[in-house]
Short mmCIF file of C-alpha atoms and ligand atoms in Angstrom, two decimals:
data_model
loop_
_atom_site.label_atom_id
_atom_site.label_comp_id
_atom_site.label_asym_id
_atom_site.label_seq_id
_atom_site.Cartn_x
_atom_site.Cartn_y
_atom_site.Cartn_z
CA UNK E 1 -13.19 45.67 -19.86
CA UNK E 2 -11.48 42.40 -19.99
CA UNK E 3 -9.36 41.32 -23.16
CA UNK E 4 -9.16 37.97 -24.42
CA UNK E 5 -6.25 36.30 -25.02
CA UNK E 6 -5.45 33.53 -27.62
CA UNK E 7 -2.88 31.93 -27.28
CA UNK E 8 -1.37 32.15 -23.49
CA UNK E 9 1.07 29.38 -22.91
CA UNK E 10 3.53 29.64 -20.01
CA UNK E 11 1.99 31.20 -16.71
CA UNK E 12 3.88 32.43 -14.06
CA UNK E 13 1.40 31.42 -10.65
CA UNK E 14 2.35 33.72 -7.10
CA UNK E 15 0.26 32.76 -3.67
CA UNK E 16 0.67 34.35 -0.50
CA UNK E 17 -2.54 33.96 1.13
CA UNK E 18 -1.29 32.75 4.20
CA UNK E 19 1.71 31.37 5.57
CA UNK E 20 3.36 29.64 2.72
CA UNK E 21 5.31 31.79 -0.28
CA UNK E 22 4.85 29.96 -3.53
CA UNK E 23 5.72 30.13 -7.20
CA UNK E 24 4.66 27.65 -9.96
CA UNK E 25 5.13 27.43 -13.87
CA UNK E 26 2.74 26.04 -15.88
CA UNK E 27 2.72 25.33 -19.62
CA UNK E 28 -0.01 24.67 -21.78
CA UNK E 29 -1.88 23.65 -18.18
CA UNK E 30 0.86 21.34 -17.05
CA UNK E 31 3.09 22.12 -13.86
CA UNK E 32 6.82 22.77 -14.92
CA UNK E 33 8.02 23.76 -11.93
CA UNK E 34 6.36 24.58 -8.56
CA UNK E 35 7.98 25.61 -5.36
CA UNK E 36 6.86 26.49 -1.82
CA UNK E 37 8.39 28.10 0.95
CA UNK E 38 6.57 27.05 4.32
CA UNK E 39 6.52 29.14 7.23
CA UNK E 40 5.51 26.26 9.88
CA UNK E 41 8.78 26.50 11.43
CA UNK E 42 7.79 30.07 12.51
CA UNK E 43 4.21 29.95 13.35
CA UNK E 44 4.55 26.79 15.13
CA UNK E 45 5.63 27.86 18.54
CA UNK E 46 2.88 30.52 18.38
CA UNK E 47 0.16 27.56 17.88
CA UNK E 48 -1.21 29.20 14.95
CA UNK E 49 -0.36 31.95 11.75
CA UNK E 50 0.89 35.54 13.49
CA UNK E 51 0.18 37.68 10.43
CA UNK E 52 2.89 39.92 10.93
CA UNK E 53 4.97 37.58 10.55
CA UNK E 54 3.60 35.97 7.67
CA UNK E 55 3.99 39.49 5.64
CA UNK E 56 7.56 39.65 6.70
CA UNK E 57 8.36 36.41 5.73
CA UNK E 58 6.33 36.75 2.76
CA UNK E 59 8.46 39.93 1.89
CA UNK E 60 11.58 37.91 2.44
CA UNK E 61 10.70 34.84 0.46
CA UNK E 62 8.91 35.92 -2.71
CA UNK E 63 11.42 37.01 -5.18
CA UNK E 64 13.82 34.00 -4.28
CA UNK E 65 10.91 31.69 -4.67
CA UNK E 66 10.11 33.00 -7.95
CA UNK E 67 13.71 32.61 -9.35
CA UNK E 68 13.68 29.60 -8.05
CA UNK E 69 10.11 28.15 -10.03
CA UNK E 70 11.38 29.67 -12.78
CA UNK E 71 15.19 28.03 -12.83
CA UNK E 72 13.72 24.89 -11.82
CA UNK E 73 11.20 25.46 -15.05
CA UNK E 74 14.06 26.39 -17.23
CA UNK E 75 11.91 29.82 -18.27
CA UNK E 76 13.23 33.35 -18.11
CA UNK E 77 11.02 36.24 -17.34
CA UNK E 78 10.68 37.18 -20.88
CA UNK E 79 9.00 33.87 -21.76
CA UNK E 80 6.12 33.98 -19.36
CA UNK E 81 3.20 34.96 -20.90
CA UNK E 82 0.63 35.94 -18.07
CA UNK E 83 0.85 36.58 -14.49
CA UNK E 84 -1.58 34.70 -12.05
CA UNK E 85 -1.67 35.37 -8.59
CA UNK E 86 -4.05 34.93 -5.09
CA UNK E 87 -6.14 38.37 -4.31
CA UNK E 88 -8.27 36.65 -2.11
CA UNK E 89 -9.49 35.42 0.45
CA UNK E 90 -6.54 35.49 3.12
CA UNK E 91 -4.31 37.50 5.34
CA UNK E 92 -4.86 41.42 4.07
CA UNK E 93 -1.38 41.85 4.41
CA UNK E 94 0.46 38.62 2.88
CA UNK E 95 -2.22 38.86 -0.16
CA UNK E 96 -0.51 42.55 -0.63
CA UNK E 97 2.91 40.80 -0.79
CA UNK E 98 2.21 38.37 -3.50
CA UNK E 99 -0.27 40.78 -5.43
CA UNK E 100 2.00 43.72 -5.24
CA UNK E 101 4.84 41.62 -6.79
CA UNK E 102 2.52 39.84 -9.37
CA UNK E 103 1.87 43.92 -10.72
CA UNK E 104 5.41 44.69 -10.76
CA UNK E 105 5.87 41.88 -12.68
CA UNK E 106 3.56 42.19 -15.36
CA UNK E 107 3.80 45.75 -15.77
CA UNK E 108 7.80 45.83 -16.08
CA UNK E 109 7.50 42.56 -18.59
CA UNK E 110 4.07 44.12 -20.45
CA UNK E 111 2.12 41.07 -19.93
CA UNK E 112 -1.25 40.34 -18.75
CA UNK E 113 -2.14 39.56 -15.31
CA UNK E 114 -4.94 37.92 -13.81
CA UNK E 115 -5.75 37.72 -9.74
CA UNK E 116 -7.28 34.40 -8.87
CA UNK E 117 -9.75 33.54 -6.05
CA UNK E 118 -7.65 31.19 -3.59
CA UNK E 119 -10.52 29.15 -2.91
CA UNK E 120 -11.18 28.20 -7.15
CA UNK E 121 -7.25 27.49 -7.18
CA UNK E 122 -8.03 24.84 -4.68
CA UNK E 123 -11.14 23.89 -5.94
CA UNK E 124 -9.60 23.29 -9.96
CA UNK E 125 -6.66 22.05 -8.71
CA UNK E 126 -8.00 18.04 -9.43
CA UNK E 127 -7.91 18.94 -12.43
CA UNK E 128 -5.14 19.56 -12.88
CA UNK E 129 -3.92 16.15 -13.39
CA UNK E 130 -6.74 14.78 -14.69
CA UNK E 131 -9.96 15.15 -17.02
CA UNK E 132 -13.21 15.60 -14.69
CA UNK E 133 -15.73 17.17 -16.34
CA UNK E 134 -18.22 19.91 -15.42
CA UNK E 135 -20.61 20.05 -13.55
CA UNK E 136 -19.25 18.90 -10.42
CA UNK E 137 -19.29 18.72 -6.12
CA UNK E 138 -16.70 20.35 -4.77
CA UNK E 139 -15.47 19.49 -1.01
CA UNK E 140 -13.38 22.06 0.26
CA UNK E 141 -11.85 20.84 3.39
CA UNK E 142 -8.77 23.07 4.64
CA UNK E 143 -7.52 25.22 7.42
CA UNK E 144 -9.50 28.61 6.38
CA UNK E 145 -12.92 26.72 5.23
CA UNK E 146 -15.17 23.94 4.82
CA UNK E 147 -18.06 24.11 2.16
CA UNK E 148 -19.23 22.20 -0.30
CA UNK E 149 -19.99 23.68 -3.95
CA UNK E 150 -22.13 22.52 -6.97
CA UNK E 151 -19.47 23.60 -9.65
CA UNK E 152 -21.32 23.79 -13.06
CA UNK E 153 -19.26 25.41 -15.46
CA UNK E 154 -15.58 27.36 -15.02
CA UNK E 155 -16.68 30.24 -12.65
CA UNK E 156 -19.85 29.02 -11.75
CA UNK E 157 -19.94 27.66 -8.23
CA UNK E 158 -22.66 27.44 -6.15
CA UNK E 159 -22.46 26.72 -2.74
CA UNK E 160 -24.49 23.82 -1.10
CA UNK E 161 -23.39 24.15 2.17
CA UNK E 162 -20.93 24.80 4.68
CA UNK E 163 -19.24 25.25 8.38
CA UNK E 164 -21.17 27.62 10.50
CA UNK E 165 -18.00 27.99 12.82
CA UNK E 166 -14.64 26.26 12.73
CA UNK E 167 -12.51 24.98 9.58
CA UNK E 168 -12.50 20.85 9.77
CA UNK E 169 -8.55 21.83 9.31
CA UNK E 170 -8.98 23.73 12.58
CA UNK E 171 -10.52 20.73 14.68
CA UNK E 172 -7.60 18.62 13.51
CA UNK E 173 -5.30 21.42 14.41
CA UNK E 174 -6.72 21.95 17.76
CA UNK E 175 -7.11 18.49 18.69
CA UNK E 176 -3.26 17.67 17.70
CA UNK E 177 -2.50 20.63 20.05
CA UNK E 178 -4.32 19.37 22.73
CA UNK E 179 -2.58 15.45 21.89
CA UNK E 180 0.49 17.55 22.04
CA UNK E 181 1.24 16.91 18.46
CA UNK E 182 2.34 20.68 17.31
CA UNK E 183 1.09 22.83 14.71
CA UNK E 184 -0.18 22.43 12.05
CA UNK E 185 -1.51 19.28 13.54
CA UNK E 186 -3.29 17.08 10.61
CA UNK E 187 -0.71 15.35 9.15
CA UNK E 188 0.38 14.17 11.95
CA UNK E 189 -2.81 12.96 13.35
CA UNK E 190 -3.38 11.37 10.14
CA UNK E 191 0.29 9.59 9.97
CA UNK E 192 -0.45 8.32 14.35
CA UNK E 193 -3.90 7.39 13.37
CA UNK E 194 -3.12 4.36 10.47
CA UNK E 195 -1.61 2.21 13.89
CA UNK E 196 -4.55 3.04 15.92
CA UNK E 197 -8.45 1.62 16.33
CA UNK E 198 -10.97 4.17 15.02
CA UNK E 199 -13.53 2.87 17.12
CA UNK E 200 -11.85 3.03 20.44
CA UNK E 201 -13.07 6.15 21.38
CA UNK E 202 -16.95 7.49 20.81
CA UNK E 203 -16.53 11.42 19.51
CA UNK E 204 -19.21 13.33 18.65
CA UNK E 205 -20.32 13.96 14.98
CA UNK E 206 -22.02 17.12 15.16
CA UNK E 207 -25.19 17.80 12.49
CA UNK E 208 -26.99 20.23 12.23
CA UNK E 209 -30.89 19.60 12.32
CA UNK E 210 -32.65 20.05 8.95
CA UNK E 211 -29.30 21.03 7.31
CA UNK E 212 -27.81 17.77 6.04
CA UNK E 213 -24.70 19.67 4.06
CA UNK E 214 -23.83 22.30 6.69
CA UNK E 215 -20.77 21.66 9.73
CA UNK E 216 -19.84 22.45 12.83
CA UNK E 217 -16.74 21.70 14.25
CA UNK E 218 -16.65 24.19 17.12
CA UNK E 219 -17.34 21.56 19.91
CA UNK E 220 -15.20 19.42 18.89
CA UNK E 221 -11.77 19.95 20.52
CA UNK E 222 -13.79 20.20 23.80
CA UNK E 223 -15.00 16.89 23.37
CA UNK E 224 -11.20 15.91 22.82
CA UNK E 225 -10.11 17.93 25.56
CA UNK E 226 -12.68 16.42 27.73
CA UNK E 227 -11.30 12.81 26.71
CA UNK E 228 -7.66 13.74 27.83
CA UNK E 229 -8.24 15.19 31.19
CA UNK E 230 -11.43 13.27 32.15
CA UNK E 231 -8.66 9.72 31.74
CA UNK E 232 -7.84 7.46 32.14
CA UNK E 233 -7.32 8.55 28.08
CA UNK E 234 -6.89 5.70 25.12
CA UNK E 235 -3.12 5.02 23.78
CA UNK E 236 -2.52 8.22 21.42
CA UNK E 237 -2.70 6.51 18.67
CA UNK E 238 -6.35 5.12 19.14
CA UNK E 239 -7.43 8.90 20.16
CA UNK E 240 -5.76 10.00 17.20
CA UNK E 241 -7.45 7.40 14.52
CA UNK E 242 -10.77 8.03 16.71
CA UNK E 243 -11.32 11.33 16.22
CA UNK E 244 -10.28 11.49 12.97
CA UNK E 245 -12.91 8.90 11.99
CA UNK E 246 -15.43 11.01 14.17
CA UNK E 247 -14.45 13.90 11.48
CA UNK E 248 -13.95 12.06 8.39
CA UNK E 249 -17.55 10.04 8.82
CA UNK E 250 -19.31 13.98 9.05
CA UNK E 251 -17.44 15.01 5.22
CA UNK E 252 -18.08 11.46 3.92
CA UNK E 253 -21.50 11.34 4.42
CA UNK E 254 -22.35 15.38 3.78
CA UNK E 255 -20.58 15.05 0.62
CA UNK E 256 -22.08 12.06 -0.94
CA UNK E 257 -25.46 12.87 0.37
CA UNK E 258 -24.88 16.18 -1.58
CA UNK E 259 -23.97 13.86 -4.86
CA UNK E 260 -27.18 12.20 -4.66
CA UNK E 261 -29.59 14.84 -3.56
CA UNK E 262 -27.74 17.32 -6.40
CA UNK E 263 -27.61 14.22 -8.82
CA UNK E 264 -24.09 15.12 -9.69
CA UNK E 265 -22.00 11.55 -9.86
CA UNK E 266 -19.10 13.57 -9.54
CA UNK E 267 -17.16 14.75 -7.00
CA UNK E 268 -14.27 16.72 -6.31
CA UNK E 269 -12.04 17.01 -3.10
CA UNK E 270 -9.80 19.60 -2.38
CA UNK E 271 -8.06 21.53 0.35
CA UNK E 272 -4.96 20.83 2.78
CA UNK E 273 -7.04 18.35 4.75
CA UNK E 274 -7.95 16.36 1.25
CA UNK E 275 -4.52 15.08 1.78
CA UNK E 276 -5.93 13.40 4.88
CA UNK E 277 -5.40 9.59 4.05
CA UNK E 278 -8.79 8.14 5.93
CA UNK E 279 -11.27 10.73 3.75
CA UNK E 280 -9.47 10.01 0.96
CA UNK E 281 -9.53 5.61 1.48
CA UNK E 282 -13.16 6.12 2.66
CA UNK E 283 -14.55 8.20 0.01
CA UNK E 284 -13.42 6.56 -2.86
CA UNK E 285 -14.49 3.81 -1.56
CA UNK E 286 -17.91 4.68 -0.70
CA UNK E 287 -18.26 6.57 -3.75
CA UNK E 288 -17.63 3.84 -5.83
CA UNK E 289 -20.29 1.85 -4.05
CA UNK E 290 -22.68 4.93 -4.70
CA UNK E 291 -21.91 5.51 -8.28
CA UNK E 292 -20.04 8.58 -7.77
CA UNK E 293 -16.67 9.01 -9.07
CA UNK E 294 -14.02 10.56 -6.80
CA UNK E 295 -11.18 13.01 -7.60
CA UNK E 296 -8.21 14.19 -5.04
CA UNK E 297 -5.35 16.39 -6.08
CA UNK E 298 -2.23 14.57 -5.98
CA UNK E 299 -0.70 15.16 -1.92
CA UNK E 300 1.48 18.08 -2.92
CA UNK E 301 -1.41 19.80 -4.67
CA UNK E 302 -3.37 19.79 -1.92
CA UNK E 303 -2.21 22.28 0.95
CA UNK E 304 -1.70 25.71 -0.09
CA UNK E 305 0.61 26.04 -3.43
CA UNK E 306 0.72 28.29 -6.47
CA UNK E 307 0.45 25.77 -9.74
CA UNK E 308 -3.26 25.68 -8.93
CA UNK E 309 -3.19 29.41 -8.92
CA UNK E 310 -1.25 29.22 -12.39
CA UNK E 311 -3.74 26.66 -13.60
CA UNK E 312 -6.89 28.93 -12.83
CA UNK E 313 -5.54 31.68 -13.91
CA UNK E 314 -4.47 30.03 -16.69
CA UNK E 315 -8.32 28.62 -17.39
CA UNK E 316 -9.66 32.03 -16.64
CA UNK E 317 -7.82 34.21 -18.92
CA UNK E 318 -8.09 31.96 -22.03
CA UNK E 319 -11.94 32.06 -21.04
CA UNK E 320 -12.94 35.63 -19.58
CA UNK E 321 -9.70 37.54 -20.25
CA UNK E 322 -7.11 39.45 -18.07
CA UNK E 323 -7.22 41.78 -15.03
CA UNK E 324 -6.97 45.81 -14.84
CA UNK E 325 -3.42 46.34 -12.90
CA UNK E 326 -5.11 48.25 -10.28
CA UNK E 327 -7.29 44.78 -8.90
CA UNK E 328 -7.24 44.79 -5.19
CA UNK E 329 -6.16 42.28 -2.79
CA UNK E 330 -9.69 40.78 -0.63
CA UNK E 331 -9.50 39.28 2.18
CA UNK E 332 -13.01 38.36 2.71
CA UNK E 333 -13.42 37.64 -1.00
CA UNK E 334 -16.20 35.08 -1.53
CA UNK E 335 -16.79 32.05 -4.18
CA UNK E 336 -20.00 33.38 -6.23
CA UNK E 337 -23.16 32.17 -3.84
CA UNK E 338 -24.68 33.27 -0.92
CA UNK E 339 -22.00 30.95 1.82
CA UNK E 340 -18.25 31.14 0.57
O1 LIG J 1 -5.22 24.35 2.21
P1 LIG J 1 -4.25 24.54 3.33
O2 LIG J 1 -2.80 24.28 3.07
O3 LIG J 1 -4.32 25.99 3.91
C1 LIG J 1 -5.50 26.69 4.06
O4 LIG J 1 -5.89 27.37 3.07
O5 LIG J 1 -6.08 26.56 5.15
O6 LIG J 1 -4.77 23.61 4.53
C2 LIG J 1 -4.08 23.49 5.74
C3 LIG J 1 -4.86 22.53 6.65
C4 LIG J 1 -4.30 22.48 8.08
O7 LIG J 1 -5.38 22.59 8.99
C5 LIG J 1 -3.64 21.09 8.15
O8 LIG J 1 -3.63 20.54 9.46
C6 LIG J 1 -4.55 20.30 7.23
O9 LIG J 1 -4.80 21.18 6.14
N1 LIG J 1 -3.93 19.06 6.74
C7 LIG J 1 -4.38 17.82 7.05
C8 LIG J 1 -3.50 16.90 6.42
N2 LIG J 1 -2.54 17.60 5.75
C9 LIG J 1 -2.82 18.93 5.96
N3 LIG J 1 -5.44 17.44 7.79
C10 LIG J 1 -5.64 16.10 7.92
N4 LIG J 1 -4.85 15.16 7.36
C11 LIG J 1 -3.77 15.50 6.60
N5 LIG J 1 -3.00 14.56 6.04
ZN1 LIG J 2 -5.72 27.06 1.02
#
């Protein structure tokens, strides 16, 4: 049985899904502090996360990170009024760090806790700095998933469609590792791309037939792969700003095609590879054309970070109340509807 809660003012936000530690401090629904500890340095000779790892460093991390949100805040313990923090989806065993932590928290301080989906912290988290109102398309473009959601009130998501195989995140990663770029790759894709020709090279934009909002991504680093070895290859930077229009043009036109067809002039994007600087020039462009209006988390909102865990747990206890103590961590855990 849930309990409401009136008045909750300063949240204390904890994510560990993957491979960054993070602490924020929101008050009232506005970031006072938010810090994150990322773990690229380590994964990145591996070419991708090593769980293991990420637990460990997780485990290492998590209390300095907190002291540190909260010093940078200027809030002690005592003043936080709930705990929010990630059970879900992720890495089983980083999730455990962060929710573990989150308990001990609220039940040595007495104060409520609530466990947040990762994938509605990402999905809110435009919102965070600005009004957009309900109901909504939601574009979730990141390492872990691609999907697009008709949100229509807090907690009600629907999803509209989605990546049968690989993460959009993943295709830039694996194309950047193939360019020789290191991991994670997108940002640096995106940063070689603005001094090279998008149309230089032709790369496939998968569809799928009768299916105009689903992905797939899968065949994608071949066709990159392909390009390199088959040379003689374009300058880097023109493979670099060609591919990422070949993967940009797929999102742009799903995701306004979903705005019409849904009649929702809104639309929200979200998700490490919403930082991408080409979907984001693109789309509110386009949209504007279109009649749709377009929101992006500021940059540092985008990739993985706990203020938008703070600010959904924040909107979800002041509307549906806190969380037993004993929640469990999820790795699988889905977004409401039948594709999360
Ligand atoms: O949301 P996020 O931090 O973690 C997941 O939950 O997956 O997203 C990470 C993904 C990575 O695949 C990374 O390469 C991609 O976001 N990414 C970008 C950019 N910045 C991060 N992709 C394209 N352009 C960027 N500027
Ligand atoms: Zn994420």
């Amino acid at each position: 049985m849930k309990r409401e809660r009136a008045h909750v003012a300063v949240v204390l936000g904890i994510e560990t899904s993957c491979d960054d530690t993070a602490a924020a401090v929101l008050r009232d629904g506005v970031i006072r502090s938010s810090v994150v500890s990322s773990q690229d340095a380590i994964h990145g000779s591996f070419g991708g996360v090593v769980p293991e790892l990420a637990s460990r460093e997780h485990l290492r991390n998590i209390l300095p990170v907190i002291a540190e949100a909260l010093g940078r805040a200027d809030v002690s313990l005592r003043e936080v009024d709930a705990i929010a923090v990630t059970r879900g989806p992720g890495l089983l065993g980083s999730l455990l760090v962060g929710l573990s932590v989150a308990k001990g928290i609220a039940l040595g301080q007495g104060v409520p806790l609530v466990a947040v989906n990762h994938l509605e912290g990402h999905l809110l988290s435009a919102l965070i700095e600005r009004d957009v109102r309900f109901p909504f398309l939601a574009l979730l473009v990141s390492g872990g998933h691609t999907s697009l959601y008709l949100a229509r009130s807090l907690g009600e998501y629907r999803c509209v469609g989605r990546t049968v195989d690989d993460a959009v995140g993943e295709a830039f990663d694996k194309a950047a590792k193939i360019l020789g770029l290191g991991y994670p790759g997108g940002r640096a894709i995106d940063l070689l791309a603005r001094g090279g020709d998008p149309a230089a090279v032709r790369f496939p934009r998968a569809r799928i037939k009768q299916r105009p909002y689903d992905f797939s991504f899968s065949g994608f680093k071949t066709a990159v792969r392909q390009h390199v070895t088959a040379g003689p290859a374009a300058p880097l930077a023109d493979v670099a700003a060609s591919l990422q229009e070949a993967l940009v043009d797929v999102l742009v036109q799903a995701a306004l095609g979903a705005a019409m067809e849904y009649e929702v002039p809104r639309l929200v994007v979200a998700g490490g590879v919403s930082a991408n600087s080409r979907l984001r020039d693109r789309l509110t462009a386009e949209g504007t054309s279109q009649g749709v209006e377009v929101a992006f988390p500021s940059p540092r909102l985008c990739t993985d970070n706990a203020a938008m865990i703070a600010y959904a747990g924040w909107r979800r206890i002041v509307q549906d109340g806190d969380d037993r103590l004993d929640v469990e961590a999820e790795a699988q855990l889905p977004l409401e509807g039948p594709c999360a």
